[in-house]
């Protein structure tokens, strides 16, 4: 870079003096390059008006084409090929002989308080962003309540109106609208008159958001019930889509009924996303005391979509005569390879080639086996036809070879119900085996306490 600067300055000197050296006279630079007048690019005259820049006087060594001996330029080789010695090293800043101006004070990081102001401004910005998330939560809640009102005050009122211009189909009479909309009216009333007002109060006191969500945990269970009824609702709406579309045109609505009925499912997922953004800015702002409360609120919301999704799957189970909600919480469900066998050991040892893919539901009280009808696509979901079930407290679990699990009924009246399960992957096998063995041990311990409470307490203390 320094060599290039020397060339440019030397070229300027030649152009200023308008000298025209002969071809035999060459200029030798520190790089050993030769510049001749023919190397100069022609200058095109674009305008007669020109601006004369002030001429700067070049250093003497530039004019005489001499490089001082103490220069760092070409410190190893000079123009003629000689060598120069390196300059003496600079004195260290820690040199004890260095003289310090008494009027200049040295920098002391302990006395500098500018970082505190920067920290305060950053915290203020983060709190503003957190407040923006809270306001967005309230604004989207208001929009959500308006969407629910389109169903309650629109579709539901129209179906109940005996003088409606649009005749109600015969299949939808007799209170069938309760199957279509489920508990949507209760969800709407709670959000409109209770939850929305609680969120609006949190704008004045943001620290109340976490406790408000935790307090409303029982109410969020309404979404689980709604999602459980969702598959049946979708089936009825699909059969009478023309009627509901005629109602939509009468009410002058843009969204079809399916797009409105899915709003509660979408909303419960939006809560978790907004609360996570709220937690992020709370952590960055350093509000340590609020972090555990908001995290617990996220856990409350996070369990609802998972449980609601499970109940939507259970809602597709058909031909099961008992009350499905009476079987306890759904612990596990999934597609497994399964075959029903008898009590003969030789039989279930030869079931590797006869396994069939079925949907298995594991509850606290029973485990249900069902066949699969249809496949999951963008617009449809499979339907599960009930096949058989086993009582969890009357069942033995045994691990077999090749990632198989034997479920044997101990009920004297149902000894013929024995199933072999096999996970499609090693992970599926381990999860199902752990779940089955764990729930079986809990059931056994619970029965022992009921049958022999004194013996169980003494065993526990010992």
CSV table of N, CA and C in Angstrom, one decimal, residues 266-359:
chain,number,residue,atom,x,y,z
A,266,UNK,N,-57.4,-22.8,17.3
A,266,UNK,CA,-56.3,-22.0,17.0
A,266,UNK,C,-55.9,-21.0,18.1
A,267,UNK,N,-56.9,-20.5,18.8
A,267,UNK,CA,-56.7,-19.5,19.8
A,267,UNK,C,-55.9,-20.1,21.0
A,268,UNK,N,-56.2,-21.3,21.4
A,268,UNK,CA,-55.5,-21.9,22.5
A,268,UNK,C,-54.0,-22.1,22.2
A,269,UNK,N,-53.7,-22.3,21.0
A,269,UNK,CA,-52.3,-22.3,20.6
A,269,UNK,C,-51.6,-21.0,20.5
A,270,UNK,N,-52.4,-19.9,20.2
A,270,UNK,CA,-51.8,-18.6,20.2
A,270,UNK,C,-51.5,-18.1,21.6
A,271,UNK,N,-52.2,-18.5,22.6
A,271,UNK,CA,-51.9,-18.1,23.9
A,271,UNK,C,-50.5,-18.5,24.3
A,272,UNK,N,-50.1,-19.7,24.0
A,272,UNK,CA,-48.7,-20.2,24.3
A,272,UNK,C,-47.6,-19.3,23.6
A,273,UNK,N,-47.8,-19.0,22.3
A,273,UNK,CA,-46.9,-18.2,21.6
A,273,UNK,C,-46.7,-16.8,22.2
A,274,UNK,N,-47.8,-16.2,22.5
A,274,UNK,CA,-47.8,-14.8,23.1
A,274,UNK,C,-47.1,-14.8,24.5
A,275,UNK,N,-47.5,-15.8,25.3
A,275,UNK,CA,-46.9,-15.9,26.6
A,275,UNK,C,-45.4,-16.2,26.6
A,276,UNK,N,-44.9,-16.9,25.6
A,276,UNK,CA,-43.5,-17.1,25.5
A,276,UNK,C,-42.7,-15.9,25.1
A,277,UNK,N,-43.3,-15.1,24.2
A,277,UNK,CA,-42.7,-13.8,23.9
A,277,UNK,C,-42.7,-12.9,25.1
A,278,UNK,N,-43.8,-12.9,25.9
A,278,UNK,CA,-43.9,-12.1,27.1
A,278,UNK,C,-42.8,-12.5,28.1
A,279,UNK,N,-42.6,-13.8,28.2
A,279,UNK,CA,-41.6,-14.3,29.1
A,279,UNK,C,-40.2,-14.0,28.6
A,280,UNK,N,-39.9,-13.9,27.3
A,280,UNK,CA,-38.6,-13.6,26.8
A,280,UNK,C,-38.2,-12.2,27.2
A,281,UNK,N,-39.1,-11.2,27.0
A,281,UNK,CA,-38.7,-9.9,27.3
A,281,UNK,C,-38.7,-9.7,28.9
A,282,UNK,N,-39.4,-10.5,29.6
A,282,UNK,CA,-39.3,-10.4,31.1
A,282,UNK,C,-38.0,-10.9,31.5
A,283,UNK,N,-37.4,-11.9,30.9
A,283,UNK,CA,-36.1,-12.4,31.3
A,283,UNK,C,-35.0,-11.4,30.9
A,284,UNK,N,-35.1,-10.9,29.7
A,284,UNK,CA,-34.1,-9.9,29.3
A,284,UNK,C,-34.1,-8.6,30.1
A,285,UNK,N,-35.3,-8.3,30.6
A,285,UNK,CA,-35.3,-7.1,31.4
A,285,UNK,C,-34.9,-7.3,32.8
A,286,UNK,N,-34.6,-8.5,33.2
A,286,UNK,CA,-34.1,-8.9,34.5
A,286,UNK,C,-35.1,-8.9,35.6
A,287,UNK,N,-36.4,-9.1,35.3
A,287,UNK,CA,-37.4,-9.2,36.3
A,287,UNK,C,-37.5,-10.6,36.8
A,288,UNK,N,-36.6,-11.0,37.7
A,288,UNK,CA,-36.4,-12.4,38.1
A,288,UNK,C,-37.6,-12.9,38.9
A,289,UNK,N,-38.3,-12.0,39.6
A,289,UNK,CA,-39.4,-12.5,40.5
A,289,UNK,C,-40.6,-12.9,39.6
A,290,UNK,N,-40.7,-12.4,38.5
A,290,UNK,CA,-41.9,-12.7,37.6
A,290,UNK,C,-41.7,-13.9,36.8
A,291,UNK,N,-40.5,-14.3,36.6
A,291,UNK,CA,-40.2,-15.4,35.6
A,291,UNK,C,-40.9,-16.7,36.0
A,292,UNK,N,-40.8,-17.2,37.3
A,292,UNK,CA,-41.4,-18.5,37.6
A,292,UNK,C,-42.9,-18.5,37.4
A,293,UNK,N,-43.6,-17.3,37.7
A,293,UNK,CA,-45.0,-17.3,37.6
A,293,UNK,C,-45.5,-17.3,36.2
A,294,UNK,N,-44.7,-16.6,35.3
A,294,UNK,CA,-45.1,-16.7,33.9
A,294,UNK,C,-44.8,-18.1,33.3
A,295,UNK,N,-43.7,-18.7,33.7
A,295,UNK,CA,-43.4,-20.0,33.2
A,295,UNK,C,-44.5,-21.0,33.6
A,296,UNK,N,-45.0,-20.9,34.8
A,296,UNK,CA,-46.1,-21.7,35.3
A,296,UNK,C,-47.4,-21.5,34.5
A,297,UNK,N,-47.6,-20.2,34.1
A,297,UNK,CA,-48.8,-19.9,33.2
A,297,UNK,C,-48.6,-20.6,31.9
A,298,UNK,N,-47.4,-20.6,31.3
A,298,UNK,CA,-47.2,-21.2,30.1
A,298,UNK,C,-47.4,-22.7,30.2
A,299,UNK,N,-47.1,-23.3,31.3
A,299,UNK,CA,-47.3,-24.8,31.4
A,299,UNK,C,-48.8,-25.1,31.5
A,300,UNK,N,-49.6,-24.1,32.1
A,300,UNK,CA,-51.0,-24.3,32.1
A,300,UNK,C,-51.6,-24.3,30.7
A,301,UNK,N,-51.1,-23.4,29.9
A,301,UNK,CA,-51.7,-23.3,28.5
A,301,UNK,C,-51.1,-24.4,27.7
A,302,UNK,N,-49.9,-24.8,27.9
A,302,UNK,CA,-49.3,-25.8,27.0
A,302,UNK,C,-49.9,-27.2,27.1
A,303,UNK,N,-50.5,-27.5,28.3
A,303,UNK,CA,-51.1,-28.8,28.5
A,303,UNK,C,-52.5,-28.9,27.8
A,304,UNK,N,-53.1,-27.7,27.6
A,304,UNK,CA,-54.4,-27.7,27.0
A,304,UNK,C,-54.4,-28.2,25.5
A,305,UNK,N,-53.6,-27.7,24.6
A,305,UNK,CA,-53.6,-28.2,23.2
A,305,UNK,C,-53.2,-29.6,23.1
A,306,UNK,N,-52.3,-30.1,23.9
A,306,UNK,CA,-51.9,-31.5,23.9
A,306,UNK,C,-53.0,-32.4,24.3
A,307,UNK,N,-53.7,-32.0,25.4
A,307,UNK,CA,-54.8,-32.8,25.8
A,307,UNK,C,-56.0,-32.7,24.9
A,308,UNK,N,-56.2,-31.5,24.3
A,308,UNK,CA,-57.3,-31.3,23.4
A,308,UNK,C,-57.0,-32.1,22.1
A,309,UNK,N,-55.8,-32.2,21.6
A,309,UNK,CA,-55.5,-32.9,20.5
A,309,UNK,C,-55.7,-34.4,20.7
A,310,UNK,N,-55.4,-34.9,21.9
A,310,UNK,CA,-55.7,-36.3,22.2
A,310,UNK,C,-57.2,-36.6,22.2
A,311,UNK,N,-58.0,-35.7,22.7
A,311,UNK,CA,-59.4,-35.9,22.8
A,311,UNK,C,-60.0,-35.8,21.4
A,312,UNK,N,-59.4,-35.0,20.5
A,312,UNK,CA,-59.9,-35.0,19.1
A,312,UNK,C,-59.7,-36.4,18.5
A,313,UNK,N,-58.6,-37.0,18.8
A,313,UNK,CA,-58.3,-38.3,18.3
A,313,UNK,C,-59.3,-39.3,18.9
A,314,UNK,N,-59.5,-39.2,20.2
A,314,UNK,CA,-60.5,-40.1,20.8
A,314,UNK,C,-61.9,-39.9,20.3
A,315,UNK,N,-62.2,-38.6,19.9
A,315,UNK,CA,-63.5,-38.3,19.3
A,315,UNK,C,-63.8,-39.0,18.0
A,316,UNK,N,-62.7,-39.5,17.3
A,316,UNK,CA,-62.9,-40.2,16.1
A,316,UNK,C,-63.1,-41.7,16.3
A,317,UNK,N,-63.1,-42.1,17.6
A,317,UNK,CA,-63.4,-43.5,17.9
A,317,UNK,C,-64.9,-43.8,17.8
A,318,UNK,N,-65.3,-44.8,17.1
A,318,UNK,CA,-66.7,-45.1,16.9
A,318,UNK,C,-67.0,-46.5,17.4
A,319,UNK,N,-68.3,-46.7,17.7
A,319,UNK,CA,-68.8,-48.0,18.2
A,319,UNK,C,-68.3,-48.4,19.6
A,320,UNK,N,-67.8,-47.5,20.4
A,320,UNK,CA,-67.5,-47.8,21.7
A,320,UNK,C,-68.7,-47.4,22.6
A,321,UNK,N,-69.3,-48.4,23.3
A,321,UNK,CA,-70.6,-48.2,23.9
A,321,UNK,C,-70.4,-47.4,25.3
A,322,UNK,N,-69.4,-47.7,26.0
A,322,UNK,CA,-69.3,-47.0,27.3
A,322,UNK,C,-68.9,-45.5,27.2
A,323,UNK,N,-69.0,-44.8,28.3
A,323,UNK,CA,-68.6,-43.4,28.3
A,323,UNK,C,-67.1,-43.3,28.3
A,324,UNK,N,-66.5,-42.6,27.2
A,324,UNK,CA,-65.1,-42.6,27.1
A,324,UNK,C,-64.4,-41.7,28.1
A,325,UNK,N,-65.1,-40.6,28.6
A,325,UNK,CA,-64.5,-39.8,29.6
A,325,UNK,C,-64.5,-40.4,31.0
A,326,UNK,N,-65.3,-41.5,31.2
A,326,UNK,CA,-65.3,-42.2,32.5
A,326,UNK,C,-64.1,-43.1,32.6
A,327,UNK,N,-63.3,-43.2,31.6
A,327,UNK,CA,-62.1,-44.1,31.6
A,327,UNK,C,-60.9,-43.4,32.2
A,328,UNK,N,-61.0,-42.2,32.5
A,328,UNK,CA,-59.9,-41.4,33.1
A,328,UNK,C,-59.1,-40.7,32.0
A,329,UNK,N,-58.0,-40.1,32.3
A,329,UNK,CA,-57.2,-39.3,31.4
A,329,UNK,C,-56.5,-40.2,30.4
A,330,UNK,N,-56.5,-39.7,29.2
A,330,UNK,CA,-55.8,-40.5,28.1
A,330,UNK,C,-54.3,-40.3,28.3
A,331,UNK,N,-53.6,-41.4,28.6
A,331,UNK,CA,-52.2,-41.4,28.9
A,331,UNK,C,-51.3,-41.5,27.7
A,332,UNK,N,-51.8,-42.3,26.7
A,332,UNK,CA,-50.9,-42.6,25.5
A,332,UNK,C,-51.8,-43.1,24.4
A,333,UNK,N,-51.5,-42.7,23.2
A,333,UNK,CA,-52.2,-43.3,22.0
A,333,UNK,C,-51.2,-43.3,20.9
A,334,UNK,N,-51.5,-44.1,19.9
A,334,UNK,CA,-50.6,-44.2,18.7
A,334,UNK,C,-50.9,-45.4,17.9
A,335,UNK,N,-50.3,-45.5,16.7
A,335,UNK,CA,-50.4,-46.6,15.8
A,335,UNK,C,-49.4,-47.6,16.2
A,336,UNK,N,-49.8,-48.9,16.4
A,336,UNK,CA,-48.9,-50.0,16.7
A,336,UNK,C,-49.3,-51.2,15.9
A,337,UNK,N,-48.3,-52.1,15.7
A,337,UNK,CA,-48.6,-53.3,15.1
A,337,UNK,C,-49.1,-54.3,16.1
A,338,UNK,N,-50.2,-54.9,15.9
A,338,UNK,CA,-50.9,-55.7,16.9
A,338,UNK,C,-51.6,-56.9,16.3
A,339,UNK,N,-51.7,-57.9,17.1
A,339,UNK,CA,-52.5,-59.1,16.7
A,339,UNK,C,-53.1,-59.7,17.9
A,340,UNK,N,-54.3,-60.2,17.8
A,340,UNK,CA,-55.0,-60.9,18.9
A,340,UNK,C,-54.7,-62.4,18.9
A,341,UNK,N,-54.3,-62.9,20.0
A,341,UNK,CA,-53.8,-64.3,20.1
A,341,UNK,C,-54.6,-65.0,21.2
A,342,UNK,N,-54.5,-66.3,21.3
A,342,UNK,CA,-55.1,-67.1,22.4
A,342,UNK,C,-54.0,-67.2,23.5
A,343,UNK,N,-54.3,-68.0,24.5
A,343,UNK,CA,-53.4,-68.2,25.6
A,343,UNK,C,-52.3,-69.2,25.4
A,344,UNK,N,-52.3,-69.8,24.2
A,344,UNK,CA,-51.2,-70.7,23.9
A,344,UNK,C,-49.9,-70.0,23.6
A,345,UNK,N,-48.9,-70.3,24.3
A,345,UNK,CA,-47.6,-69.7,24.1
A,345,UNK,C,-47.1,-69.8,22.7
A,346,UNK,N,-47.2,-71.0,22.1
A,346,UNK,CA,-46.7,-71.3,20.8
A,346,UNK,C,-47.3,-70.4,19.7
A,347,UNK,N,-48.6,-69.9,20.0
A,347,UNK,CA,-49.3,-69.1,19.1
A,347,UNK,C,-48.7,-67.7,19.0
A,348,UNK,N,-48.5,-67.1,20.1
A,348,UNK,CA,-48.0,-65.7,20.0
A,348,UNK,C,-46.5,-65.6,19.7
A,349,UNK,N,-45.8,-66.8,19.8
A,349,UNK,CA,-44.4,-66.8,19.3
A,349,UNK,C,-44.3,-66.8,17.8
A,350,UNK,N,-45.4,-67.1,17.1
A,350,UNK,CA,-45.4,-67.2,15.7
A,350,UNK,C,-46.3,-66.1,15.1
A,351,UNK,N,-46.3,-64.9,15.7
A,351,UNK,CA,-47.2,-63.8,15.2
A,351,UNK,C,-46.4,-62.7,14.5
A,352,UNK,N,-45.1,-62.9,14.2
A,352,UNK,CA,-44.3,-61.9,13.6
A,352,UNK,C,-44.9,-61.5,12.3
A,353,UNK,N,-45.3,-62.4,11.5
A,353,UNK,CA,-45.8,-62.1,10.1
A,353,UNK,C,-47.3,-61.8,10.1
A,354,UNK,N,-48.0,-61.8,11.2
A,354,UNK,CA,-49.4,-61.6,11.2
A,354,UNK,C,-49.8,-60.3,11.9
A,355,UNK,N,-48.8,-59.4,12.2
A,355,UNK,CA,-49.1,-58.2,12.9
A,355,UNK,C,-49.8,-57.2,11.9
A,356,UNK,N,-50.8,-56.5,12.5
A,356,UNK,CA,-51.6,-55.5,11.7
A,356,UNK,C,-51.5,-54.2,12.4
A,357,UNK,N,-51.5,-53.1,11.7
A,357,UNK,CA,-51.4,-51.8,12.3
A,357,UNK,C,-52.8,-51.4,12.8
A,358,UNK,N,-52.8,-51.0,14.1
A,358,UNK,CA,-54.1,-50.6,14.7
A,358,UNK,C,-53.8,-49.4,15.6
A,359,UNK,N,-54.9,-48.7,15.9
A,359,UNK,CA,-54.8,-47.5,16.9
A,359,UNK,C,-55.0,-48.0,18.3
